Coordinates of C-alpha atoms in Angstrom, one line a residue:
Chain W
M1 CA 78.8 92.1 -32.7
A2 CA 78.7 90.9 -29.2
G3 CA 80.5 94.0 -27.9
Q4 CA 78.1 96.3 -29.8
L5 CA 75.0 94.8 -28.0
V6 CA 76.3 95.2 -24.4
G7 CA 73.9 98.2 -24.2
T8 CA 70.9 96.1 -25.1
R9 CA 71.7 93.6 -22.4
I10 CA 72.2 96.3 -19.8
R11 CA 68.8 97.8 -20.7
E12 CA 67.1 94.5 -20.4
A13 CA 68.8 93.7 -17.0
R14 CA 67.8 97.2 -15.7
R15 CA 64.2 96.7 -16.7
K16 CA 64.1 93.3 -15.1
M17 CA 65.2 94.9 -11.8
G18 CA 62.6 97.6 -12.1
L19 CA 65.2 100.4 -12.1
T20 CA 65.0 103.7 -14.1
Q21 CA 67.9 104.9 -16.1
R22 CA 68.4 107.6 -13.6
Q23 CA 68.5 105.2 -10.6
L24 CA 71.0 102.8 -12.3
A25 CA 73.1 105.7 -13.5
A26 CA 73.3 107.0 -9.9
E27 CA 74.1 103.6 -8.5
A28 CA 76.9 103.0 -11.1
G29 CA 78.3 106.5 -10.9
V30 CA 77.6 107.6 -14.5
S31 CA 75.3 110.2 -15.9
A32 CA 71.8 109.3 -17.0
S33 CA 72.4 110.7 -20.5
Y34 CA 75.6 108.7 -20.9
L35 CA 73.7 105.5 -19.7
N36 CA 71.1 106.3 -22.3
L37 CA 73.7 106.3 -25.1
I38 CA 75.2 103.1 -23.8
E39 CA 71.8 101.3 -23.6
H40 CA 71.1 102.3 -27.2
N41 CA 74.5 100.9 -28.2
K42 CA 75.8 104.3 -29.3
R43 CA 78.7 104.2 -26.9
R44 CA 81.0 101.3 -26.3
I45 CA 81.5 100.3 -22.7
A46 CA 84.2 98.2 -21.0
G47 CA 86.6 98.2 -18.0
V48 CA 85.8 100.0 -14.8
R49 CA 82.4 101.5 -16.0
L50 CA 81.2 98.1 -17.1
Q51 CA 82.2 96.6 -13.8
A52 CA 80.3 99.3 -12.0
L53 CA 77.2 98.8 -14.0
A54 CA 77.5 95.0 -13.5
R55 CA 77.8 95.5 -9.8
A56 CA 74.7 97.7 -9.7
L57 CA 72.8 95.1 -11.8
D58 CA 74.0 92.3 -9.5
M59 CA 75.4 90.2 -12.4
P60 CA 78.9 89.3 -13.6
A61 CA 80.4 91.7 -16.1
A62 CA 81.2 88.8 -18.4
V63 CA 77.5 88.0 -18.9
L64 CA 76.9 91.6 -20.0
N65 CA 80.0 91.7 -22.2
E66 CA 79.9 88.3 -23.9
G67 CA 76.2 87.8 -24.4
P68 CA 74.7 84.5 -25.4
D69 CA 76.9 81.5 -26.0
S70 CA 77.9 80.8 -29.5
A71 CA 76.0 77.5 -29.6
Q72 CA 72.7 79.2 -28.9
L73 CA 73.6 81.9 -31.4
A74 CA 74.3 79.3 -34.1
E75 CA 71.1 77.4 -33.3
L76 CA 68.9 80.5 -33.6
R77 CA 70.8 81.8 -36.7
A78 CA 69.9 78.5 -38.4
V79 CA 66.2 79.0 -37.4
A80 CA 66.2 82.5 -38.7
T81 CA 67.9 81.5 -41.9
A82 CA 65.3 78.9 -42.6
Q83 CA 62.3 81.2 -41.9
S84 CA 61.4 83.7 -44.6
G85 CA 61.0 87.3 -43.3
M86 CA 63.4 86.9 -40.3
D87 CA 66.5 89.0 -40.0
P88 CA 69.4 87.0 -38.7
T89 CA 71.2 90.1 -37.6
Q90 CA 68.5 90.7 -34.9
I91 CA 69.2 87.4 -33.1
E92 CA 71.4 88.9 -30.4
V93 CA 68.8 91.6 -29.8
F94 CA 66.2 88.8 -29.5
I95 CA 68.3 86.8 -27.1
A96 CA 69.1 89.8 -25.0
Q97 CA 65.5 91.0 -24.8
F98 CA 63.8 87.6 -24.4
P99 CA 66.3 85.2 -23.0
G100 CA 63.6 82.7 -21.9
W101 CA 61.9 82.7 -25.3
A102 CA 65.2 82.4 -27.0
Q103 CA 66.0 79.3 -25.0
S104 CA 62.6 77.8 -25.8
V105 CA 63.0 78.5 -29.5
A106 CA 66.5 76.9 -29.5
A107 CA 65.2 73.9 -27.5
L108 CA 62.2 73.4 -29.9
S109 CA 64.6 73.7 -32.9
R110 CA 66.8 71.0 -31.4
Q111 CA 63.8 68.8 -30.6
N112 CA 62.5 69.3 -34.1
H113 CA 65.9 68.3 -35.5
D114 CA 66.1 65.2 -33.3
L115 CA 62.6 64.1 -34.4
R116 CA 63.5 64.4 -38.0
E117 CA 66.6 62.3 -37.4
A118 CA 64.5 59.6 -35.8
I119 CA 62.0 59.7 -38.7
T120 CA 65.0 59.3 -41.1
V121 CA 66.1 56.2 -39.3
L122 CA 62.5 54.8 -39.0
S123 CA 61.7 55.5 -42.6
D124 CA 64.9 53.8 -43.6
R125 CA 63.8 50.8 -41.6
L126 CA 60.3 50.7 -42.9
S127 CA 61.6 50.8 -46.5
H128 CA 64.3 48.3 -46.1
D129 CA 63.8 46.0 -43.1
P130 CA 63.2 42.5 -44.6
F131 CA 61.6 41.3 -41.4
L132 CA 59.0 44.0 -41.4
A133 CA 58.3 43.7 -45.1
E134 CA 57.8 40.0 -44.9
T135 CA 55.7 40.0 -41.7
L136 CA 53.4 42.7 -43.0
H137 CA 53.0 40.9 -46.3
S138 CA 52.1 37.7 -44.3
V139 CA 49.6 39.6 -42.1
L140 CA 47.9 41.0 -45.2
S141 CA 47.7 37.6 -46.8
N142 CA 46.2 36.1 -43.6
I143 CA 43.6 38.9 -43.3
T144 CA 42.7 38.5 -47.0
A145 CA 42.1 34.8 -46.6
I146 CA 40.0 35.3 -43.4
R147 CA 38.0 38.1 -44.8
S148 CA 37.2 36.3 -48.0
A149 CA 36.2 33.0 -46.3
A150 CA 34.2 34.8 -43.7
G151 CA 32.5 36.8 -46.4
I152 CA 31.5 33.7 -48.2
L153 CA 30.2 32.0 -45.0
S154 CA 28.1 35.0 -44.1
T155 CA 26.6 35.8 -47.5
V156 CA 26.2 32.4 -49.2
D157 CA 23.4 30.1 -48.0
D158 CA 23.8 27.1 -50.1
I159 CA 27.3 25.9 -49.3
A160 CA 27.9 22.2 -49.2
P161 CA 28.7 21.0 -45.6
D162 CA 32.3 19.8 -46.5
Q163 CA 33.0 23.1 -48.3
Q164 CA 31.7 25.0 -45.3
R165 CA 34.0 23.0 -43.0
R166 CA 37.0 23.8 -45.2
F167 CA 36.2 27.6 -45.0
V168 CA 35.8 27.3 -41.2
R169 CA 39.1 25.5 -41.0
S170 CA 40.7 28.1 -43.3
I171 CA 39.6 30.9 -41.0
H172 CA 40.9 28.9 -38.0
D173 CA 44.3 28.3 -39.6
E174 CA 44.8 31.8 -40.9
S175 CA 43.7 33.3 -37.6
R176 CA 46.4 31.2 -35.8
R177 CA 49.0 32.4 -38.3
L178 CA 47.8 36.0 -37.9
S179 CA 48.2 35.7 -34.2
N180 CA 51.7 34.3 -34.5
A181 CA 52.7 37.1 -36.9
A182 CA 51.3 39.7 -34.6
T183 CA 53.1 38.3 -31.6
A184 CA 56.4 38.2 -33.6
L185 CA 55.9 41.8 -34.8
S186 CA 55.1 43.0 -31.3
A187 CA 58.2 41.3 -29.9
Y188 CA 60.3 42.8 -32.7
L189 CA 59.0 46.3 -32.0
D190 CA 59.5 45.9 -28.3
R191 CA 63.2 45.0 -28.9
A192 CA 63.5 47.9 -31.3
S193 CA 62.1 50.3 -28.7
E194 CA 64.6 49.0 -26.2
G195 CA 67.4 49.7 -28.7
A196 CA 68.3 46.0 -28.7
A197 CA 66.9 45.1 -32.1
A198 CA 69.1 43.3 -34.4
A199 CA 70.3 45.4 -37.3
A200 CA 67.6 45.4 -39.9
T201 CA 70.0 45.4 -42.9
P202 CA 73.7 44.7 -43.4
E203 CA 74.1 48.5 -44.0
E204 CA 72.7 49.2 -40.5
A205 CA 75.0 46.6 -39.0
V206 CA 78.0 48.2 -40.7
D207 CA 76.9 51.6 -39.6
R208 CA 76.9 50.5 -36.0
F209 CA 80.4 49.1 -36.4
M210 CA 81.7 52.2 -38.0
L211 CA 80.0 54.4 -35.4
R212 CA 81.5 52.5 -32.6
H213 CA 85.0 53.2 -34.0
G214 CA 84.1 56.8 -34.8
Y215 CA 85.0 56.0 -38.5
R216 CA 88.7 56.0 -37.4
F217 CA 90.9 53.0 -37.1
A218 CA 94.1 53.8 -35.3
A219 CA 95.2 50.2 -35.7
L220 CA 95.1 50.4 -39.5
D221 CA 97.0 53.7 -39.3
A222 CA 99.6 51.9 -37.3
G223 CA 99.9 49.1 -39.8
G224 CA 97.5 46.7 -38.0
T225 CA 95.4 44.1 -39.8
I226 CA 91.8 44.2 -41.0
A227 CA 91.3 40.6 -39.7
S228 CA 92.0 41.6 -36.1
L229 CA 89.4 44.4 -36.3
L230 CA 86.8 42.1 -37.8
A231 CA 87.5 39.5 -35.1
D232 CA 86.1 42.0 -32.6
A233 CA 82.9 43.1 -34.4
P234 CA 79.8 41.7 -32.8
E235 CA 77.7 44.2 -34.7
L236 CA 78.5 42.4 -38.0
D237 CA 75.8 39.7 -37.7
S238 CA 75.7 38.5 -41.3
Q239 CA 78.1 37.6 -44.0
A240 CA 76.9 40.5 -46.1
A241 CA 77.7 43.0 -43.3
H242 CA 81.0 41.3 -42.7
A243 CA 81.9 41.7 -46.4
M244 CA 80.8 45.3 -46.6
A245 CA 82.8 46.2 -43.5
H246 CA 85.8 44.4 -44.9
D247 CA 85.6 46.5 -48.1
L248 CA 85.4 49.8 -46.0
L249 CA 88.4 48.8 -43.9
A250 CA 90.4 47.8 -46.9
R251 CA 89.7 51.2 -48.3
Y252 CA 90.7 52.9 -45.1
A253 CA 93.9 50.8 -45.0
S254 CA 94.7 51.7 -48.6
D255 CA 94.1 55.4 -47.7
A256 CA 96.3 55.1 -44.7
A257 CA 99.1 53.6 -46.8
A258 CA 98.9 56.3 -49.5
L259 CA 98.4 59.2 -47.0
P260 CA 100.2 58.2 -43.8
L261 CA 98.5 59.8 -40.8
E262 CA 101.4 61.9 -39.4
A263 CA 102.6 63.3 -42.7
F264 CA 99.0 63.9 -43.9
A265 CA 98.0 65.7 -40.7
K266 CA 101.0 68.0 -40.9
S267 CA 100.5 68.8 -44.5
A268 CA 96.8 69.2 -44.1
A269 CA 97.3 71.8 -41.3
Q270 CA 99.9 73.7 -43.5
L271 CA 97.6 73.7 -46.5
F272 CA 94.5 74.7 -44.5
Y273 CA 92.9 71.3 -45.2
N274 CA 92.6 72.1 -48.9
P275 CA 91.8 68.8 -50.7
H276 CA 93.0 70.0 -54.1
A277 CA 96.4 71.2 -52.8
L278 CA 96.7 68.0 -50.7
G279 CA 95.8 65.8 -53.7
Q280 CA 98.6 67.5 -55.7
H281 CA 101.1 67.3 -52.8
F282 CA 100.6 63.6 -52.3
G283 CA 99.8 62.7 -55.9
S284 CA 96.4 61.3 -54.7
S285 CA 92.9 61.3 -55.9
Q286 CA 90.8 64.0 -54.3
I287 CA 88.1 61.6 -53.0
R288 CA 90.8 59.7 -51.1
V289 CA 91.9 63.0 -49.6
Y290 CA 88.2 63.7 -48.7
R291 CA 88.0 60.4 -46.8
R292 CA 91.3 61.1 -45.0
L293 CA 90.2 64.6 -44.1
A294 CA 86.9 63.3 -42.8
T295 CA 88.6 60.9 -40.4
L296 CA 91.6 63.1 -39.5
R297 CA 90.2 64.8 -36.3
R298 CA 90.9 62.6 -33.3
D299 CA 92.7 62.6 -29.9
G300 CA 96.0 64.4 -30.5
I301 CA 95.1 65.9 -33.9
A302 CA 93.1 69.1 -33.8
A303 CA 91.7 69.0 -37.3
P304 CA 88.3 70.6 -38.3
R305 CA 85.2 68.4 -38.1
F306 CA 83.9 67.1 -41.5
G307 CA 81.2 64.7 -42.6
L308 CA 81.4 62.8 -45.9
L309 CA 79.2 61.0 -48.4
V310 CA 80.7 59.1 -51.3
V311 CA 78.3 57.5 -53.8
N312 CA 78.7 55.4 -57.0
A313 CA 77.1 56.4 -60.3
A314 CA 73.8 54.8 -59.2
G315 CA 73.6 57.0 -56.2
Q316 CA 74.3 54.1 -53.8
P317 CA 76.4 55.3 -50.8
V318 CA 79.8 53.6 -50.7
W319 CA 81.1 55.7 -47.8
R320 CA 78.9 57.6 -45.4
Q321 CA 80.0 59.5 -42.4
P322 CA 77.1 61.7 -41.3
L323 CA 77.3 64.7 -39.0
E324 CA 74.9 65.1 -36.1
S325 CA 73.3 68.0 -38.0
F326 CA 73.1 66.2 -41.4
A327 CA 71.7 62.7 -41.7
L328 CA 72.7 60.6 -44.7
P329 CA 70.3 57.8 -45.9
R330 CA 71.9 54.3 -46.0
H331 CA 70.2 53.1 -49.1
G332 CA 70.4 55.9 -51.7
A333 CA 67.1 57.7 -52.0
A334 CA 68.7 60.9 -50.8
C335 CA 67.6 64.4 -51.9
A336 CA 68.2 64.7 -55.7
L337 CA 69.1 68.4 -55.2
W338 CA 72.3 67.6 -53.2
P339 CA 75.3 68.9 -55.2
I340 CA 76.9 65.4 -55.0
F341 CA 74.5 64.3 -57.7
Q342 CA 75.1 67.3 -59.9
A343 CA 78.8 66.7 -59.6
F344 CA 78.5 63.7 -62.0
S345 CA 77.7 66.1 -64.8
T346 CA 81.0 67.9 -64.4
P347 CA 83.6 65.3 -63.4
D348 CA 86.9 66.5 -61.8
R349 CA 85.4 69.9 -61.1
S350 CA 84.9 70.9 -57.5
S351 CA 81.9 72.9 -56.5
V352 CA 80.9 74.6 -53.3
A353 CA 77.3 75.1 -52.1
A354 CA 75.6 76.4 -48.9
L355 CA 72.7 74.0 -48.1
S356 CA 69.7 74.8 -46.0
L357 CA 67.7 71.8 -44.7
T358 CA 64.0 71.9 -44.0
D359 CA 64.7 72.0 -40.2
G360 CA 66.8 75.1 -40.6
T361 CA 70.1 73.3 -40.4
A362 CA 72.7 75.1 -42.6
I363 CA 75.8 73.4 -43.9
T364 CA 78.4 74.0 -46.5
A365 CA 79.3 71.2 -49.0
L366 CA 82.3 70.7 -51.3
S367 CA 81.5 68.3 -54.0
L368 CA 83.4 66.5 -56.7
A369 CA 83.0 63.5 -59.1
E370 CA 86.0 61.6 -60.4
Q371 CA 86.8 58.4 -62.3
T372 CA 87.7 55.5 -60.0
A373 CA 90.3 54.0 -62.2
T374 CA 91.4 54.1 -65.9
A375 CA 88.9 52.1 -67.9
P376 CA 90.2 49.3 -70.1
V377 CA 89.9 50.0 -73.8
G378 CA 86.4 49.6 -75.0
Q379 CA 84.9 49.8 -71.5
A380 CA 82.9 52.6 -69.9
P381 CA 84.7 54.3 -67.0
N382 CA 83.3 54.1 -63.5
Y383 CA 82.7 57.3 -61.6
Q384 CA 82.2 58.1 -57.9
A385 CA 81.1 61.4 -56.4
A386 CA 81.8 62.8 -53.0
M387 CA 80.4 65.5 -50.9
L388 CA 82.5 66.8 -48.0
L389 CA 80.2 68.3 -45.4
I390 CA 81.6 71.4 -43.6
P391 CA 79.8 72.6 -40.5
D392 CA 80.0 76.3 -39.7
E393 CA 82.5 75.6 -36.9
S394 CA 85.0 74.3 -39.5
L395 CA 84.8 77.1 -41.9
E396 CA 87.4 79.3 -40.2
A397 CA 90.1 76.6 -40.4
I398 CA 89.7 76.4 -44.2
A399 CA 89.0 80.1 -44.8
P400 CA 92.3 81.0 -46.5
W401 CA 91.4 79.1 -49.7
F402 CA 87.7 78.3 -49.4
P403 CA 85.4 80.4 -51.7
R404 CA 82.3 81.0 -49.5
P405 CA 79.3 80.3 -51.6
Q406 CA 76.7 83.0 -52.3
G407 CA 73.1 82.3 -51.3
M408 CA 71.6 79.2 -49.9
S409 CA 70.3 76.1 -51.8
K410 CA 67.2 74.7 -50.2
V411 CA 67.5 70.9 -50.0
G412 CA 66.0 68.1 -48.0
T413 CA 67.3 64.7 -46.7
A414 CA 65.0 62.4 -48.6
C415 CA 61.6 62.8 -50.3
A416 CA 60.0 60.4 -47.8
I417 CA 60.5 62.8 -44.9
C418 CA 60.8 66.1 -46.7
T419 CA 58.2 68.8 -46.2
R420 CA 59.0 70.9 -49.3
T421 CA 55.7 70.1 -51.1
D422 CA 56.5 72.3 -54.1
C423 CA 59.8 70.7 -54.9
A424 CA 60.2 69.9 -58.6
A425 CA 62.7 67.1 -57.8
R426 CA 60.2 65.2 -55.5
S427 CA 60.1 61.5 -56.5
R428 CA 57.5 60.3 -53.9
A429 CA 55.1 61.6 -51.3
A430 CA 56.3 62.2 -47.8
Y431 CA 55.3 59.7 -45.1
L432 CA 54.3 62.5 -42.7
T433 CA 53.0 65.4 -44.7
E434 CA 51.6 67.0 -41.5
I435 CA 55.1 67.8 -40.1
P436 CA 55.0 71.6 -39.6
Q437 CA 57.1 73.2 -42.3
T438 CA 59.9 75.3 -40.8
A439 CA 61.5 76.3 -44.1
G440 CA 60.4 79.3 -46.0
Chain I
M1 CA 29.2 30.7 -72.6
R2 CA 31.5 30.0 -69.6
K3 CA 34.8 31.9 -69.3
S4 CA 38.0 30.5 -67.9
V5 CA 40.3 32.0 -65.2
L6 CA 43.7 31.0 -64.1
I7 CA 44.5 32.1 -60.5
V8 CA 48.3 32.5 -60.0
E9 CA 48.5 32.6 -56.2
D10 CA 50.6 30.7 -53.6
E11 CA 48.3 31.0 -50.6
P12 CA 46.0 27.9 -50.7
N13 CA 43.3 29.4 -48.5
I14 CA 43.0 32.4 -50.8
V15 CA 42.9 30.2 -53.8
E16 CA 40.1 28.2 -52.2
S17 CA 38.0 31.2 -51.6
L18 CA 38.7 32.7 -55.1
T19 CA 37.9 29.3 -56.7
F20 CA 34.6 29.1 -54.9
L21 CA 33.6 32.7 -55.7
L22 CA 34.6 32.5 -59.4
E23 CA 33.0 29.1 -60.1
R24 CA 29.7 30.4 -58.8
A25 CA 30.1 33.5 -61.0
G26 CA 30.3 31.3 -64.1
F27 CA 34.1 30.8 -64.6
D28 CA 36.0 27.6 -65.1
V29 CA 38.8 27.9 -62.6
L30 CA 42.4 26.7 -62.7
S31 CA 45.2 27.6 -60.4
E32 CA 49.0 27.8 -60.3
P33 CA 51.1 28.5 -57.2
D34 CA 54.5 28.8 -58.7
G35 CA 55.8 32.0 -60.4
N36 CA 58.2 30.1 -62.7
R37 CA 55.5 27.9 -64.2
A38 CA 52.8 30.6 -64.5
L39 CA 53.8 31.8 -68.0
A40 CA 53.8 28.2 -69.4
R41 CA 50.4 27.5 -67.8
I42 CA 48.9 30.7 -69.4
T43 CA 50.2 29.6 -72.8
E44 CA 48.9 26.1 -72.3
C45 CA 45.5 26.9 -70.9
A46 CA 44.8 30.2 -72.8
P47 CA 42.4 31.5 -70.1
D48 CA 40.2 34.5 -70.7
L49 CA 41.4 36.0 -67.4
V50 CA 44.5 35.7 -65.2
I51 CA 44.3 36.7 -61.5
L52 CA 47.9 37.4 -60.7
D53 CA 49.5 37.7 -57.2
V54 CA 52.7 39.9 -57.1
M55 CA 54.8 38.2 -54.4
L56 CA 55.1 34.6 -55.7
P57 CA 57.7 32.0 -55.1
N58 CA 60.5 32.1 -57.7
R59 CA 59.1 34.9 -59.9
S60 CA 57.3 38.1 -59.2
G61 CA 53.9 38.9 -60.7
F62 CA 55.4 42.0 -62.3
D63 CA 57.9 39.9 -64.2
I64 CA 55.3 37.5 -65.4
L65 CA 53.0 40.3 -66.6
R66 CA 55.9 42.0 -68.4
D67 CA 56.9 38.8 -70.2
L68 CA 53.3 38.2 -71.1
R69 CA 52.8 41.6 -72.6
L70 CA 56.3 41.6 -74.3
K71 CA 54.9 38.9 -76.5
G72 CA 52.6 41.6 -77.9
Q73 CA 49.5 39.9 -76.5
T74 CA 46.7 41.9 -75.1
A75 CA 44.9 38.6 -74.1
P76 CA 44.3 37.3 -71.6
K77 CA 43.0 40.0 -69.4
V78 CA 45.0 40.4 -66.2
M79 CA 43.8 41.3 -62.8
M80 CA 46.7 41.9 -60.4
L81 CA 46.0 41.1 -56.8
T82 CA 48.5 42.3 -54.3
A83 CA 49.4 43.3 -50.8
K84 CA 51.8 45.8 -52.4
G85 CA 49.3 48.6 -52.7
Q86 CA 51.5 51.6 -53.0
A87 CA 50.8 54.1 -55.8
R88 CA 54.2 53.3 -57.4
D89 CA 53.3 49.6 -57.6
Q90 CA 50.0 50.4 -59.3
Q91 CA 51.8 52.7 -61.7
M92 CA 54.3 50.1 -62.5
A93 CA 51.6 47.5 -63.1
E94 CA 49.7 49.9 -65.4
D95 CA 52.9 50.8 -67.3
I96 CA 53.4 47.1 -68.2
G97 CA 49.8 46.5 -69.2
V98 CA 47.6 45.3 -66.3
D99 CA 43.9 45.6 -66.8
V100 CA 42.8 45.8 -63.2
F101 CA 44.9 46.4 -60.1
M102 CA 43.3 45.3 -56.8
T103 CA 44.9 45.3 -53.3
K104 CA 44.6 42.7 -50.6
P105 CA 42.4 42.3 -48.6
F106 CA 39.7 42.6 -51.2
A107 CA 35.9 42.6 -51.0
N108 CA 34.5 39.4 -52.5
A109 CA 31.6 41.1 -54.4
E110 CA 33.9 43.7 -55.9
L111 CA 36.4 41.2 -57.1
V112 CA 33.8 39.0 -58.7
A113 CA 32.1 42.0 -60.3
R114 CA 35.3 43.3 -61.8
A115 CA 36.3 39.9 -63.0
R116 CA 33.0 39.4 -64.8
L117 CA 33.2 42.9 -66.3
L118 CA 36.7 42.2 -67.7
V119 CA 35.6 39.1 -69.7
G120 CA 32.1 40.3 -70.6
L121 CA 30.1 37.9 -68.4

């Protein structure tokens, strides 16, 4: 594709310099009619002729030849995919004709994505931060008492003096409490804006710990202990966070013992990172293979990048490893349309889906539900489901076995921040319904 | 004929205001600050109206209301008074049989008017 549009880039560069086709052709030593064919992408151009045209246009031949970088292409492709009525095949033409506008659109798209990420984090906090919930409840109680007592004093004339004094004292006491609550809230928000706020929930503390380690624990792969990792974990500021991190590390250590890093990395590369084949090869559950694949890429191992979400049957995340382009809520409440939830209805059957988020992000997902262990007689089995997130950049590495899904499924991140107002799966209103909708 | 109201609320200053307002409106007023004891107080006092906070010590107002209605009783009338004013909280309260759902902070006159209406005063 890039090679076919060299002509468009030559035409745009010529126009910018204010040259006619005839003038440029003369400068580069080609005929005007041949240049006309080149500029309309009807003749391929390379080698000496491309060099001559590049010299005449005073720009490197590589810029004419290679066109926009792949990151910009991918960004704009995501925008085009999310907008109805836009033709993704015209992206290169757009970039070549309007490079400044293309840069702005890509930058706005990035900014939009970052803002949505921030909203996800904040809405998570608003919904689950015990300090905020308790303080806001206290503030409302203080205001209720003040308003009611003040209302009585201002509208009732025949109040006994001692009763009147009690209401005045009540207003005084509640005002002081209100002031204290407001001061505490302000200090808390100041700390939060400086990024130094304590983790609001054990889940957030564990996230910080996992993020610091990049979800990979070389020490456990080398036979080290969980205790030594937990001894150096200042993020884990509560017993609950400590216990949750311990569970995750125990799972990682168990995965490392069942699928040793070196052997797994070698087989994974040979089998093109196919979880089903790897599961059979190692006699392992597929969700264990998913976890191992998601943490495989690191210094010295050039594996594809994956994200991963594993949830229990109640939809509660038990392993979450988001990608920059795909946020994963900490407390459940994810989009009901994600294929990970549909996987529970067909256990042990993998499904692939191409997902399109409201901000235009496109991502491919491989989902599966499986029983966690054999259930004792008379007891219901436990199930978990997993969704391996595969960014576009990783599709090539798995191409030999991966069935590319047809069509896109429009999904969101969570109802609280989703702008798809007509979604049949919506469970609550969005916090910010005025966010401009970028999806079609 | 005077009617009785039990205020289940743990904030003493709010109880004081409500007591003042409701006594002047013709109610005999009782109060209970503890969620665990609320149900027993309702059975014992048989009030015409219960004003029920949601976030109470030991037991939530939702649980108290659910237990009350599970006994198959439509009496007493229940006015829920809460800082939890989201639509889903109101829906939950209505699903389990609340008669009036009001959010804090409330307007004195409206609260009194709705309380009187509930018991036919």
